[in-house]
């Protein structure tokens, strides 16, 4: 996955969202190696906007097609890029585990009204694939949780990103997440965790999904 966080001034948001919907998401997802693109926003987090691009593997960031788009922007892209300047974060992520099995790709039917909890952690001792899958398995009975994914950053392998996708955004989801994090197994796993960041993002826009993958 490639995850991108962006922030623009409120007066720029209408055009920013139109650009994403009409040009940028389709342009990126139509490149070789991309599977889907979904967008989210948060009124509490900074940067405010989050885009998640599912990919076939972690190599597409360096592919000629993606590099061409980033170095040869369209006129509209060049204009929008001037809006956010340095208020941008892009991470290339390698998937370690997910649950439920068989739900790797975005599902447009479940996007409207959904939310994601995104947790960033630094784990100096790392995680094994078995530990990652155990965390994925533990979310199967979590109230309101439709999908769980855990990733390792490709450029800093001590950093991990967990994405929990909920069918809505309610206090019961927060309670279910707190219960999952308080499990003894999780507490042991988190004993050496550093730099924890957790934010809730709400679905926005129309997911773009390749039909040939």
PDB file of N, CA and C in Angstrom, residues 93 116-121 123 127 131-132 135-136 139 148-152 159-165 177 180-181 183 186 189-190 193 196-199:
ATOM      1  N   UNK A  93       4.195   0.928   2.114  1.00  0.00           N
ATOM      2  CA  UNK A  93       3.949  -0.056   3.163  1.00  0.00           C
ATOM      3  C   UNK A  93       3.885  -1.475   2.609  1.00  0.00           C
ATOM      4  N   UNK A 116     -11.943   4.612   9.383  1.00  0.00           N
ATOM      5  CA  UNK A 116     -10.758   3.800   9.676  1.00  0.00           C
ATOM      6  C   UNK A 116     -10.027   4.385  10.876  1.00  0.00           C
ATOM      7  N   UNK A 117      -9.542   3.504  11.717  1.00  0.00           N
ATOM      8  CA  UNK A 117      -8.629   3.884  12.785  1.00  0.00           C
ATOM      9  C   UNK A 117      -7.228   3.541  12.300  1.00  0.00           C
ATOM     10  N   UNK A 118      -6.353   4.522  12.292  1.00  0.00           N
ATOM     11  CA  UNK A 118      -4.986   4.326  11.811  1.00  0.00           C
ATOM     12  C   UNK A 118      -4.043   4.486  13.006  1.00  0.00           C
ATOM     13  N   UNK A 119      -3.278   3.451  13.279  1.00  0.00           N
ATOM     14  CA  UNK A 119      -2.320   3.455  14.394  1.00  0.00           C
ATOM     15  C   UNK A 119      -0.899   3.336  13.855  1.00  0.00           C
ATOM     16  N   UNK A 120      -0.064   4.314  14.172  1.00  0.00           N
ATOM     17  CA  UNK A 120       1.358   4.281  13.836  1.00  0.00           C
ATOM     18  C   UNK A 120       2.123   3.927  15.106  1.00  0.00           C
ATOM     19  N   UNK A 121       3.043   2.996  15.007  1.00  0.00           N
ATOM     20  CA  UNK A 121       3.885   2.655  16.154  1.00  0.00           C
ATOM     21  C   UNK A 121       5.304   2.389  15.694  1.00  0.00           C
ATOM     22  N   UNK A 123       8.396  -0.016  16.666  1.00  0.00           N
ATOM     23  CA  UNK A 123       8.657  -1.254  17.398  1.00  0.00           C
ATOM     24  C   UNK A 123      10.117  -1.659  17.171  1.00  0.00           C
ATOM     25  N   UNK A 127       8.211  -7.198  14.604  1.00  0.00           N
ATOM     26  CA  UNK A 127       7.122  -8.165  14.716  1.00  0.00           C
ATOM     27  C   UNK A 127       7.392  -9.333  13.793  1.00  0.00           C
ATOM     28  N   UNK A 131       3.128 -13.131  14.788  1.00  0.00           N
ATOM     29  CA  UNK A 131       2.539 -12.153  15.691  1.00  0.00           C
ATOM     30  C   UNK A 131       1.560 -11.229  14.960  1.00  0.00           C
ATOM     31  N   UNK A 132       1.933 -10.824  13.764  1.00  0.00           N
ATOM     32  CA  UNK A 132       1.052  -9.962  12.984  1.00  0.00           C
ATOM     33  C   UNK A 132      -0.251 -10.675  12.663  1.00  0.00           C
ATOM     34  N   UNK A 135      -2.609 -10.823  15.644  1.00  0.00           N
ATOM     35  CA  UNK A 135      -3.359  -9.583  15.849  1.00  0.00           C
ATOM     36  C   UNK A 135      -4.512  -9.475  14.861  1.00  0.00           C
ATOM     37  N   UNK A 136      -4.267  -9.883  13.633  1.00  0.00           N
ATOM     38  CA  UNK A 136      -5.341  -9.871  12.646  1.00  0.00           C
ATOM     39  C   UNK A 136      -6.472 -10.803  13.064  1.00  0.00           C
ATOM     40  N   UNK A 139      -9.029  -9.633  15.678  1.00  0.00           N
ATOM     41  CA  UNK A 139     -10.027  -8.617  15.329  1.00  0.00           C
ATOM     42  C   UNK A 139     -11.293  -9.217  14.726  1.00  0.00           C
ATOM     43  N   UNK A 148      -9.170  -5.619   9.033  1.00  0.00           N
ATOM     44  CA  UNK A 148      -7.955  -5.210   9.742  1.00  0.00           C
ATOM     45  C   UNK A 148      -6.756  -5.511   8.850  1.00  0.00           C
ATOM     46  N   UNK A 149      -5.821  -4.549   8.806  1.00  0.00           N
ATOM     47  CA  UNK A 149      -4.588  -4.757   8.058  1.00  0.00           C
ATOM     48  C   UNK A 149      -3.420  -4.209   8.870  1.00  0.00           C
ATOM     49  N   UNK A 150      -2.294  -4.877   8.805  1.00  0.00           N
ATOM     50  CA  UNK A 150      -1.094  -4.383   9.466  1.00  0.00           C
ATOM     51  C   UNK A 150       0.044  -4.368   8.450  1.00  0.00           C
ATOM     52  N   UNK A 151       0.777  -3.260   8.447  1.00  0.00           N
ATOM     53  CA  UNK A 151       1.844  -3.030   7.472  1.00  0.00           C
ATOM     54  C   UNK A 151       3.141  -2.642   8.168  1.00  0.00           C
ATOM     55  N   UNK A 152       4.228  -2.903   7.469  1.00  0.00           N
ATOM     56  CA  UNK A 152       5.555  -2.451   7.891  1.00  0.00           C
ATOM     57  C   UNK A 152       6.057  -1.454   6.851  1.00  0.00           C
ATOM     58  N   UNK A 159       9.018   0.763  11.913  1.00  0.00           N
ATOM     59  CA  UNK A 159       7.726   1.457  11.995  1.00  0.00           C
ATOM     60  C   UNK A 159       6.629   0.616  11.345  1.00  0.00           C
ATOM     61  N   UNK A 160       5.491   0.600  12.033  1.00  0.00           N
ATOM     62  CA  UNK A 160       4.351  -0.207  11.603  1.00  0.00           C
ATOM     63  C   UNK A 160       3.096   0.656  11.551  1.00  0.00           C
ATOM     64  N   UNK A 161       2.202   0.295  10.661  1.00  0.00           N
ATOM     65  CA  UNK A 161       0.915   0.978  10.531  1.00  0.00           C
ATOM     66  C   UNK A 161      -0.181  -0.076  10.567  1.00  0.00           C
ATOM     67  N   UNK A 162      -1.131   0.103  11.474  1.00  0.00           N
ATOM     68  CA  UNK A 162      -2.302  -0.756  11.549  1.00  0.00           C
ATOM     69  C   UNK A 162      -3.521   0.039  11.096  1.00  0.00           C
ATOM     70  N   UNK A 163      -4.357  -0.571  10.268  1.00  0.00           N
ATOM     71  CA  UNK A 163      -5.565   0.079   9.766  1.00  0.00           C
ATOM     72  C   UNK A 163      -6.750  -0.815  10.098  1.00  0.00           C
ATOM     73  N   UNK A 164      -7.656  -0.292  10.919  1.00  0.00           N
ATOM     74  CA  UNK A 164      -8.867  -1.009  11.278  1.00  0.00           C
ATOM     75  C   UNK A 164     -10.042  -0.297  10.638  1.00  0.00           C
ATOM     76  N   UNK A 165     -10.741  -0.989   9.767  1.00  0.00           N
ATOM     77  CA  UNK A 165     -11.852  -0.403   9.024  1.00  0.00           C
ATOM     78  C   UNK A 165     -13.169  -0.769   9.690  1.00  0.00           C
ATOM     79  N   UNK A 177     -12.227  -1.232  20.260  1.00  0.00           N
ATOM     80  CA  UNK A 177     -10.801  -1.056  20.021  1.00  0.00           C
ATOM     81  C   UNK A 177     -10.034  -1.080  21.339  1.00  0.00           C
ATOM     82  N   UNK A 180      -9.709  -4.591  22.583  1.00  0.00           N
ATOM     83  CA  UNK A 180      -8.723  -5.337  21.788  1.00  0.00           C
ATOM     84  C   UNK A 180      -7.300  -4.979  22.199  1.00  0.00           C
ATOM     85  N   UNK A 181      -7.051  -3.703  22.453  1.00  0.00           N
ATOM     86  CA  UNK A 181      -5.718  -3.252  22.842  1.00  0.00           C
ATOM     87  C   UNK A 181      -5.355  -3.659  24.271  1.00  0.00           C
ATOM     88  N   UNK A 183      -5.980  -6.592  25.661  1.00  0.00           N
ATOM     89  CA  UNK A 183      -5.723  -8.024  25.780  1.00  0.00           C
ATOM     90  C   UNK A 183      -4.314  -8.276  26.311  1.00  0.00           C
ATOM     91  N   UNK A 186      -1.716  -8.527  23.659  1.00  0.00           N
ATOM     92  CA  UNK A 186      -1.384  -7.246  23.041  1.00  0.00           C
ATOM     93  C   UNK A 186      -0.517  -6.408  23.966  1.00  0.00           C
ATOM     94  N   UNK A 189       2.895  -7.545  23.602  1.00  0.00           N
ATOM     95  CA  UNK A 189       3.418  -7.133  22.308  1.00  0.00           C
ATOM     96  C   UNK A 189       3.780  -5.651  22.295  1.00  0.00           C
ATOM     97  N   UNK A 190       3.047  -4.850  23.058  1.00  0.00           N
ATOM     98  CA  UNK A 190       3.245  -3.402  23.071  1.00  0.00           C
ATOM     99  C   UNK A 190       4.221  -2.930  24.142  1.00  0.00           C
ATOM    100  N   UNK A 193       6.764  -0.660  22.600  1.00  0.00           N
ATOM    101  CA  UNK A 193       6.271   0.251  21.564  1.00  0.00           C
ATOM    102  C   UNK A 193       6.600   1.697  21.903  1.00  0.00           C
ATOM    103  N   UNK A 196       3.511   6.178  19.656  1.00  0.00           N
ATOM    104  CA  UNK A 196       2.178   5.742  19.248  1.00  0.00           C
ATOM    105  C   UNK A 196       1.351   6.940  18.781  1.00  0.00           C
ATOM    106  N   UNK A 197       0.800   6.824  17.592  1.00  0.00           N
ATOM    107  CA  UNK A 197      -0.133   7.819  17.067  1.00  0.00           C
ATOM    108  C   UNK A 197      -1.381   7.096  16.589  1.00  0.00           C
ATOM    109  N   UNK A 198      -2.539   7.606  16.994  1.00  0.00           N
ATOM    110  CA  UNK A 198      -3.799   6.972  16.614  1.00  0.00           C
ATOM    111  C   UNK A 198      -4.806   8.039  16.220  1.00  0.00           C
ATOM    112  N   UNK A 199      -5.401   7.892  15.031  1.00  0.00           N
ATOM    113  CA  UNK A 199      -6.395   8.844  14.553  1.00  0.00           C
ATOM    114  C   UNK A 199      -7.531   8.113  13.857  1.00  0.00           C
TER     115      UNK A 199
END
